[in-house]
PDB file of C-alpha atoms in Angstrom:
ATOM      1  CA  UNK A   9      -0.054   0.064  -0.024  1.00 56.00           C
ATOM      2  CA  UNK A  10       1.586   3.228  -1.197  1.00 79.00           C
ATOM      3  CA  UNK A  11       1.102   6.409   0.670  1.00 92.00           C
ATOM      4  CA  UNK A  12       0.426   9.792  -0.643  1.00 95.00           C
ATOM      5  CA  UNK A  13       3.197  11.032  -2.860  1.00 96.00           C
ATOM      6  CA  UNK A  14       4.280  14.480  -4.148  1.00 97.00           C
ATOM      7  CA  UNK A  15       6.188  15.745  -6.695  1.00 97.00           C
ATOM      8  CA  UNK A  16       8.644  17.582  -6.839  1.00 97.00           C
ATOM      9  CA  UNK A  17      10.034  17.209  -3.124  1.00 96.00           C
ATOM     10  CA  UNK A  18      11.972  20.573  -3.636  1.00 96.00           C
ATOM     11  CA  UNK A  19      11.552  23.466  -6.166  1.00 97.00           C
ATOM     12  CA  UNK A  20      13.479  26.599  -6.508  1.00 98.00           C
ATOM     13  CA  UNK A  21      12.212  29.252  -8.687  1.00 98.00           C
ATOM     14  CA  UNK A  22      12.651  33.010  -9.439  1.00 97.00           C
ATOM     15  CA  UNK A  23      10.016  35.523  -8.610  1.00 97.00           C
ATOM     16  CA  UNK A  24       7.531  35.857 -11.380  1.00 97.00           C
ATOM     17  CA  UNK A  25       7.809  32.360 -12.669  1.00 98.00           C
ATOM     18  CA  UNK A  26       5.000  29.737 -12.751  1.00 98.00           C
ATOM     19  CA  UNK A  27       5.286  26.463 -10.832  1.00 98.00           C
ATOM     20  CA  UNK A  28       3.290  23.421 -10.784  1.00 98.00           C
ATOM     21  CA  UNK A  29       3.138  20.618  -8.097  1.00 97.00           C
ATOM     22  CA  UNK A  30       1.493  17.108  -8.243  1.00 98.00           C
ATOM     23  CA  UNK A  31      -0.022  15.082  -5.704  1.00 98.00           C
ATOM     24  CA  UNK A  32      -0.983  11.367  -5.858  1.00 97.00           C
ATOM     25  CA  UNK A  33      -3.384  10.250  -3.186  1.00 96.00           C
ATOM     26  CA  UNK A  34      -3.835   6.860  -1.812  1.00 94.00           C
ATOM     27  CA  UNK A  35      -5.684   5.183  -4.863  1.00 91.00           C
ATOM     28  CA  UNK A  36      -9.084   4.479  -3.080  1.00 88.00           C
ATOM     29  CA  UNK A  37      -9.507   7.795  -1.491  1.00 92.00           C
ATOM     30  CA  UNK A  38     -11.904  10.087  -2.899  1.00 91.00           C
ATOM     31  CA  UNK A  39     -11.028  13.326  -0.863  1.00 93.00           C
ATOM     32  CA  UNK A  40      -7.939  15.270  -1.607  1.00 96.00           C
ATOM     33  CA  UNK A  41      -6.726  18.375   0.419  1.00 96.00           C
ATOM     34  CA  UNK A  42      -4.172  20.846  -0.124  1.00 97.00           C
ATOM     35  CA  UNK A  43      -2.412  22.751   2.896  1.00 96.00           C
ATOM     36  CA  UNK A  44       0.475  25.252   3.095  1.00 96.00           C
ATOM     37  CA  UNK A  45       3.079  25.512   5.803  1.00 94.00           C
ATOM     38  CA  UNK A  46       5.191  28.558   6.340  1.00 94.00           C
ATOM     39  CA  UNK A  47       8.402  28.413   8.432  1.00 89.00           C
ATOM     40  CA  UNK A  48       7.370  28.257  12.253  1.00 87.00           C
ATOM     41  CA  UNK A  49       3.767  27.866  11.433  1.00 91.00           C
ATOM     42  CA  UNK A  50       1.380  24.921  11.356  1.00 93.00           C
ATOM     43  CA  UNK A  51      -0.270  23.865   8.003  1.00 95.00           C
ATOM     44  CA  UNK A  52      -3.020  26.060   6.839  1.00 95.00           C
ATOM     45  CA  UNK A  53      -5.897  24.671   4.538  1.00 94.00           C
ATOM     46  CA  UNK A  54      -5.896  25.878   1.045  1.00 95.00           C
ATOM     47  CA  UNK A  55      -8.610  23.698  -0.932  1.00 95.00           C
ATOM     48  CA  UNK A  56     -10.108  20.418  -1.106  1.00 94.00           C
ATOM     49  CA  UNK A  57     -11.704  18.140  -3.629  1.00 95.00           C
ATOM     50  CA  UNK A  58     -14.072  15.480  -3.499  1.00 92.00           C
ATOM     51  CA  UNK A  59     -13.768  13.171  -6.436  1.00 93.00           C
ATOM     52  CA  UNK A  60     -13.086  15.786  -9.367  1.00 93.00           C
ATOM     53  CA  UNK A  61     -15.067  18.397  -7.643  1.00 93.00           C
ATOM     54  CA  UNK A  62     -13.388  21.317  -5.882  1.00 93.00           C
ATOM     55  CA  UNK A  63     -15.712  22.050  -2.944  1.00 91.00           C
ATOM     56  CA  UNK A  64     -13.987  24.784  -1.048  1.00 90.00           C
ATOM     57  CA  UNK A  65     -11.335  27.263  -1.302  1.00 92.00           C
ATOM     58  CA  UNK A  66      -9.681  29.278   1.338  1.00 91.00           C
ATOM     59  CA  UNK A  67      -9.247  32.989   1.296  1.00 89.00           C
ATOM     60  CA  UNK A  68      -5.414  32.276   1.371  1.00 83.00           C
ATOM     61  CA  UNK A  69      -5.951  30.817  -2.243  1.00 86.00           C
ATOM     62  CA  UNK A  70      -5.387  34.033  -4.306  1.00 90.00           C
ATOM     63  CA  UNK A  71      -6.265  34.364  -8.046  1.00 93.00           C
ATOM     64  CA  UNK A  72      -2.561  33.338  -8.803  1.00 96.00           C
ATOM     65  CA  UNK A  73      -3.318  29.887  -7.459  1.00 96.00           C
ATOM     66  CA  UNK A  74      -5.401  27.275  -9.067  1.00 96.00           C
ATOM     67  CA  UNK A  75      -5.771  23.665  -8.216  1.00 96.00           C
ATOM     68  CA  UNK A  76      -7.400  20.707 -10.425  1.00 96.00           C
ATOM     69  CA  UNK A  77      -8.129  17.042 -10.037  1.00 96.00           C
ATOM     70  CA  UNK A  78      -9.356  16.251 -13.514  1.00 91.00           C
ATOM     71  CA  UNK A  79     -10.119  12.641 -13.193  1.00 87.00           C
ATOM     72  CA  UNK A  80     -10.653  12.447  -9.472  1.00 86.00           C
ATOM     73  CA  UNK A  81      -7.103  10.864  -8.975  1.00 91.00           C
ATOM     74  CA  UNK A  82      -4.063  12.840  -8.962  1.00 96.00           C
ATOM     75  CA  UNK A  83      -4.199  16.721  -8.352  1.00 97.00           C
ATOM     76  CA  UNK A  84      -2.157  19.688  -9.447  1.00 98.00           C
ATOM     77  CA  UNK A  85      -1.383  22.997  -7.696  1.00 97.00           C
ATOM     78  CA  UNK A  86      -0.231  25.842  -9.930  1.00 97.00           C
ATOM     79  CA  UNK A  87       1.115  29.116  -8.872  1.00 97.00           C
ATOM     80  CA  UNK A  88       1.413  31.694 -11.451  1.00 97.00           C
ATOM     81  CA  UNK A  89       3.715  34.742 -11.216  1.00 97.00           C
ATOM     82  CA  UNK A  90       5.267  33.440  -7.936  1.00 97.00           C
ATOM     83  CA  UNK A  91       6.238  35.764  -5.229  1.00 96.00           C
ATOM     84  CA  UNK A  92       8.682  35.496  -2.342  1.00 96.00           C
ATOM     85  CA  UNK A  93       5.746  35.138   0.066  1.00 95.00           C
ATOM     86  CA  UNK A  94       4.676  32.026  -1.535  1.00 96.00           C
ATOM     87  CA  UNK A  95       7.961  30.221  -0.225  1.00 97.00           C
ATOM     88  CA  UNK A  96       6.382  27.343   1.951  1.00 96.00           C
ATOM     89  CA  UNK A  97       5.911  23.645   2.257  1.00 95.00           C
ATOM     90  CA  UNK A  98       3.007  22.527   0.247  1.00 97.00           C
ATOM     91  CA  UNK A  99       1.288  19.455   1.862  1.00 96.00           C
ATOM     92  CA  UNK A 100      -1.255  17.256   0.322  1.00 97.00           C
ATOM     93  CA  UNK A 101      -3.482  14.908   2.267  1.00 96.00           C
ATOM     94  CA  UNK A 102      -6.029  12.368   1.240  1.00 94.00           C
ATOM     95  CA  UNK A 103      -9.014  10.502   2.968  1.00 91.00           C
ATOM     96  CA  UNK A 104     -11.983   8.497   2.110  1.00 87.00           C
ATOM     97  CA  UNK A 105     -15.369   9.889   2.624  1.00 80.00           C
ATOM     98  CA  UNK A 106     -18.405   7.579   2.986  1.00 76.00           C
ATOM     99  CA  UNK A 107     -21.161  10.344   3.971  1.00 72.00           C
ATOM    100  CA  UNK A 108     -20.723  10.139   7.626  1.00 69.00           C
ATOM    101  CA  UNK A 109     -18.033   9.789  10.152  1.00 70.00           C
ATOM    102  CA  UNK A 110     -14.593  11.268   9.993  1.00 70.00           C
ATOM    103  CA  UNK A 111     -11.939   9.436   8.278  1.00 78.00           C
ATOM    104  CA  UNK A 112      -8.154  10.082   8.757  1.00 84.00           C
ATOM    105  CA  UNK A 113      -6.323  12.347   6.306  1.00 90.00           C
ATOM    106  CA  UNK A 114      -3.032  10.740   5.260  1.00 92.00           C
ATOM    107  CA  UNK A 115      -0.419  13.422   4.458  1.00 94.00           C
ATOM    108  CA  UNK A 116       2.302  13.292   1.855  1.00 95.00           C
ATOM    109  CA  UNK A 117       5.937  14.426   2.488  1.00 93.00           C
ATOM    110  CA  UNK A 118       5.218  17.830   1.044  1.00 95.00           C
ATOM    111  CA  UNK A 119       6.794  20.033  -1.766  1.00 96.00           C
ATOM    112  CA  UNK A 120       9.112  22.721  -0.457  1.00 96.00           C
ATOM    113  CA  UNK A 121       8.910  25.794  -2.619  1.00 97.00           C
ATOM    114  CA  UNK A 122      11.707  28.479  -2.512  1.00 97.00           C
ATOM    115  CA  UNK A 123      11.198  31.626  -4.499  1.00 97.00           C
ATOM    116  CA  UNK A 124      14.216  33.737  -5.098  1.00 96.00           C
TER     117      UNK A 124
ATOM    118  CA  UNK B  65     -14.885  29.517  13.553  1.00 77.00           C
ATOM    119  CA  UNK B  66     -12.343  27.115  14.958  1.00 85.00           C
ATOM    120  CA  UNK B  67      -8.693  27.685  16.381  1.00 90.00           C
ATOM    121  CA  UNK B  68      -6.125  25.950  18.064  1.00 94.00           C
ATOM    122  CA  UNK B  69      -3.551  27.474  20.672  1.00 96.00           C
ATOM    123  CA  UNK B  70      -0.500  25.462  21.571  1.00 97.00           C
ATOM    124  CA  UNK B  71       1.165  26.659  24.753  1.00 93.00           C
ATOM    125  CA  UNK B  72       4.946  26.750  24.382  1.00 92.00           C
ATOM    126  CA  UNK B  73       6.683  26.722  20.955  1.00 94.00           C
ATOM    127  CA  UNK B  74       9.481  24.833  22.398  1.00 96.00           C
ATOM    128  CA  UNK B  75       9.558  21.839  25.134  1.00 97.00           C
ATOM    129  CA  UNK B  76      12.777  20.263  26.357  1.00 97.00           C
ATOM    130  CA  UNK B  77      12.586  17.195  28.513  1.00 97.00           C
ATOM    131  CA  UNK B  78      15.237  14.586  29.690  1.00 97.00           C
ATOM    132  CA  UNK B  79      15.074  11.173  28.378  1.00 97.00           C
ATOM    133  CA  UNK B  80      12.764   9.127  30.558  1.00 97.00           C
ATOM    134  CA  UNK B  81      10.886  12.265  31.884  1.00 97.00           C
ATOM    135  CA  UNK B  82       7.213  13.011  31.478  1.00 97.00           C
ATOM    136  CA  UNK B  83       6.210  14.836  28.130  1.00 98.00           C
ATOM    137  CA  UNK B  84       3.371  17.146  28.404  1.00 98.00           C
ATOM    138  CA  UNK B  85       2.414  19.275  25.423  1.00 98.00           C
ATOM    139  CA  UNK B  86      -0.466  21.741  25.753  1.00 97.00           C
ATOM    140  CA  UNK B  87      -3.349  22.528  23.506  1.00 97.00           C
ATOM    141  CA  UNK B  88      -6.504  24.403  23.880  1.00 96.00           C
ATOM    142  CA  UNK B  89      -9.077  24.698  21.232  1.00 93.00           C
ATOM    143  CA  UNK B  90     -12.028  26.881  20.234  1.00 90.00           C
ATOM    144  CA  UNK B  91     -14.967  25.534  18.546  1.00 83.00           C
ATOM    145  CA  UNK B  92     -18.577  26.558  18.023  1.00 77.00           C
ATOM    146  CA  UNK B  93     -19.631  22.978  17.626  1.00 79.00           C
ATOM    147  CA  UNK B  94     -18.397  19.598  19.342  1.00 78.00           C
ATOM    148  CA  UNK B  95     -14.846  19.122  17.781  1.00 85.00           C
ATOM    149  CA  UNK B  96     -12.760  16.342  16.379  1.00 89.00           C
ATOM    150  CA  UNK B  97      -9.308  16.800  17.880  1.00 92.00           C
ATOM    151  CA  UNK B  98      -5.942  15.575  16.557  1.00 93.00           C
ATOM    152  CA  UNK B  99      -2.334  15.431  17.383  1.00 96.00           C
ATOM    153  CA  UNK B 100       0.280  14.988  14.586  1.00 96.00           C
ATOM    154  CA  UNK B 101       3.903  14.534  14.441  1.00 96.00           C
ATOM    155  CA  UNK B 102       6.436  15.985  11.959  1.00 94.00           C
ATOM    156  CA  UNK B 103       9.963  14.870  11.693  1.00 91.00           C
ATOM    157  CA  UNK B 104      12.456  17.052   9.641  1.00 85.00           C
ATOM    158  CA  UNK B 105      11.396  17.366   5.835  1.00 78.00           C
ATOM    159  CA  UNK B 106       8.688  14.926   6.238  1.00 83.00           C
ATOM    160  CA  UNK B 107       4.970  15.182   6.225  1.00 86.00           C
ATOM    161  CA  UNK B 108       2.574  14.711   8.985  1.00 92.00           C
ATOM    162  CA  UNK B 109       1.783  11.418  10.928  1.00 93.00           C
ATOM    163  CA  UNK B 110      -1.223  11.091  12.855  1.00 93.00           C
ATOM    164  CA  UNK B 111      -0.429  10.221  16.649  1.00 95.00           C
ATOM    165  CA  UNK B 112      -4.080  10.009  17.860  1.00 93.00           C
ATOM    166  CA  UNK B 113      -7.583  11.596  17.481  1.00 91.00           C
ATOM    167  CA  UNK B 114     -10.764  12.393  19.470  1.00 90.00           C
ATOM    168  CA  UNK B 115     -13.872  11.949  17.581  1.00 85.00           C
ATOM    169  CA  UNK B 116     -16.598  12.107  20.579  1.00 78.00           C
ATOM    170  CA  UNK B 117     -16.027   8.718  21.859  1.00 76.00           C
ATOM    171  CA  UNK B 118     -13.871   8.144  24.949  1.00 84.00           C
ATOM    172  CA  UNK B 119     -12.268  11.150  26.391  1.00 88.00           C
ATOM    173  CA  UNK B 120      -9.001   9.641  27.044  1.00 94.00           C
ATOM    174  CA  UNK B 121      -7.475   8.642  23.731  1.00 94.00           C
ATOM    175  CA  UNK B 122      -4.411   6.524  23.367  1.00 95.00           C
ATOM    176  CA  UNK B 123      -2.208   6.850  20.305  1.00 94.00           C
ATOM    177  CA  UNK B 124       0.866   5.381  18.808  1.00 94.00           C
ATOM    178  CA  UNK B 125       4.341   5.398  20.430  1.00 92.00           C
ATOM    179  CA  UNK B 126       3.000   5.439  23.915  1.00 95.00           C
ATOM    180  CA  UNK B 127       1.271   8.846  23.673  1.00 97.00           C
ATOM    181  CA  UNK B 128      -2.295   9.659  24.888  1.00 97.00           C
ATOM    182  CA  UNK B 129      -4.360  12.787  25.381  1.00 97.00           C
ATOM    183  CA  UNK B 130      -7.522  13.609  27.241  1.00 94.00           C
ATOM    184  CA  UNK B 131     -10.206  15.701  25.984  1.00 93.00           C
ATOM    185  CA  UNK B 132     -11.714  18.188  28.743  1.00 93.00           C
ATOM    186  CA  UNK B 133     -14.678  19.875  27.449  1.00 90.00           C
ATOM    187  CA  UNK B 134     -14.870  22.267  30.424  1.00 91.00           C
ATOM    188  CA  UNK B 135     -11.194  23.497  30.028  1.00 92.00           C
ATOM    189  CA  UNK B 136     -11.411  23.372  26.032  1.00 93.00           C
ATOM    190  CA  UNK B 137      -8.156  21.455  26.246  1.00 95.00           C
ATOM    191  CA  UNK B 138      -6.605  18.290  24.628  1.00 96.00           C
ATOM    192  CA  UNK B 139      -3.089  18.095  26.146  1.00 97.00           C
ATOM    193  CA  UNK B 140      -0.696  15.432  24.985  1.00 98.00           C
ATOM    194  CA  UNK B 141       1.323  13.188  27.358  1.00 98.00           C
ATOM    195  CA  UNK B 142       3.790  10.451  27.477  1.00 98.00           C
ATOM    196  CA  UNK B 143       5.032   8.910  30.738  1.00 97.00           C
ATOM    197  CA  UNK B 144       8.561   8.503  29.715  1.00 97.00           C
ATOM    198  CA  UNK B 145      10.433  10.371  26.833  1.00 97.00           C
ATOM    199  CA  UNK B 146      12.642   8.527  24.303  1.00 96.00           C
ATOM    200  CA  UNK B 147      15.225  10.105  22.167  1.00 96.00           C
ATOM    201  CA  UNK B 148      13.187   9.253  18.979  1.00 94.00           C
ATOM    202  CA  UNK B 149      10.318  11.453  20.166  1.00 96.00           C
ATOM    203  CA  UNK B 150      12.303  14.591  19.339  1.00 96.00           C
ATOM    204  CA  UNK B 151      10.219  16.257  16.686  1.00 96.00           C
ATOM    205  CA  UNK B 152       7.546  18.792  16.106  1.00 96.00           C
ATOM    206  CA  UNK B 153       4.074  18.229  17.293  1.00 97.00           C
ATOM    207  CA  UNK B 154       0.795  19.750  15.996  1.00 97.00           C
ATOM    208  CA  UNK B 155      -2.655  19.987  17.610  1.00 96.00           C
ATOM    209  CA  UNK B 156      -5.323  20.368  15.039  1.00 94.00           C
ATOM    210  CA  UNK B 157      -9.229  20.733  15.283  1.00 92.00           C
ATOM    211  CA  UNK B 158     -11.846  19.891  12.778  1.00 87.00           C
ATOM    212  CA  UNK B 159     -15.345  21.109  13.494  1.00 72.00           C
ATOM    213  CA  UNK B 160     -18.439  22.277  11.536  1.00 58.00           C
ATOM    214  CA  UNK B 161     -19.872  20.546   8.417  1.00 64.00           C
ATOM    215  CA  UNK B 162     -18.602  17.654   6.351  1.00 71.00           C
ATOM    216  CA  UNK B 163     -15.563  19.136   4.784  1.00 73.00           C
ATOM    217  CA  UNK B 164     -13.392  17.923   7.807  1.00 81.00           C
ATOM    218  CA  UNK B 165     -10.649  20.386   6.993  1.00 88.00           C
ATOM    219  CA  UNK B 166      -8.096  20.701   9.773  1.00 92.00           C
ATOM    220  CA  UNK B 167      -7.183  23.812  11.525  1.00 93.00           C
ATOM    221  CA  UNK B 168      -3.647  23.555  13.108  1.00 95.00           C
ATOM    222  CA  UNK B 169      -1.849  25.294  15.966  1.00 96.00           C
ATOM    223  CA  UNK B 170       1.588  26.694  15.362  1.00 96.00           C
ATOM    224  CA  UNK B 171       3.349  23.600  16.746  1.00 96.00           C
ATOM    225  CA  UNK B 172       5.691  22.519  19.609  1.00 97.00           C
ATOM    226  CA  UNK B 173       9.175  21.662  19.057  1.00 97.00           C
ATOM    227  CA  UNK B 174      10.041  18.733  21.433  1.00 97.00           C
ATOM    228  CA  UNK B 175      13.631  18.343  22.230  1.00 97.00           C
ATOM    229  CA  UNK B 176      14.790  15.215  24.297  1.00 97.00           C
ATOM    230  CA  UNK B 177      18.205  15.530  26.280  1.00 95.00           C
ATOM    231  CA  UNK B 178      20.040  12.420  26.978  1.00 93.00           C
TER     232      UNK B 178
END
């Protein structure tokens, strides 16, 4: 059983460039979450999907950020015109949702973005 | 709205000593509460969770936490610290609706001295 994987693990880019991250959830999980963790802080919720539908976006997710999950499997998070303030660890988590009780979110190792 | 406050950004204990990491939450509805551990350059691993069953919750690696509604607290304890427990610990809350998004505290870095 493979866990949640994220690619790349590290990304260094120059301010103004676009970047895209990928998350592959646990295969049978229908929910996928994105969080952002800056230095010295806990992770903050960005957005989540149930299957291919994006059901909620945080106010943290400016219009430079876009996330997709086209076939309800892997997801991508794109940041356009990166700024130095975007430097952070981007974490992906997945869970199964069966319409009732809470199910654990399993986290990937994260993608660390550095914007120069 | 929901929030989490972790008291103490850094806790240092000796190997074999009691570990106590403090967490207070705010939630307008009965919450689900969690403790996660994060090792350097890794993702988050769930230690334990409270989902409205028993108020004393046992987790992995000998950790446990007690939900105290009157104190809005969910403190994490371990009777005897081990060197391998050195890591960052995050308390999180999920409440309201079916999205189950997590709101995390700022974390507590645990150092274990030999």
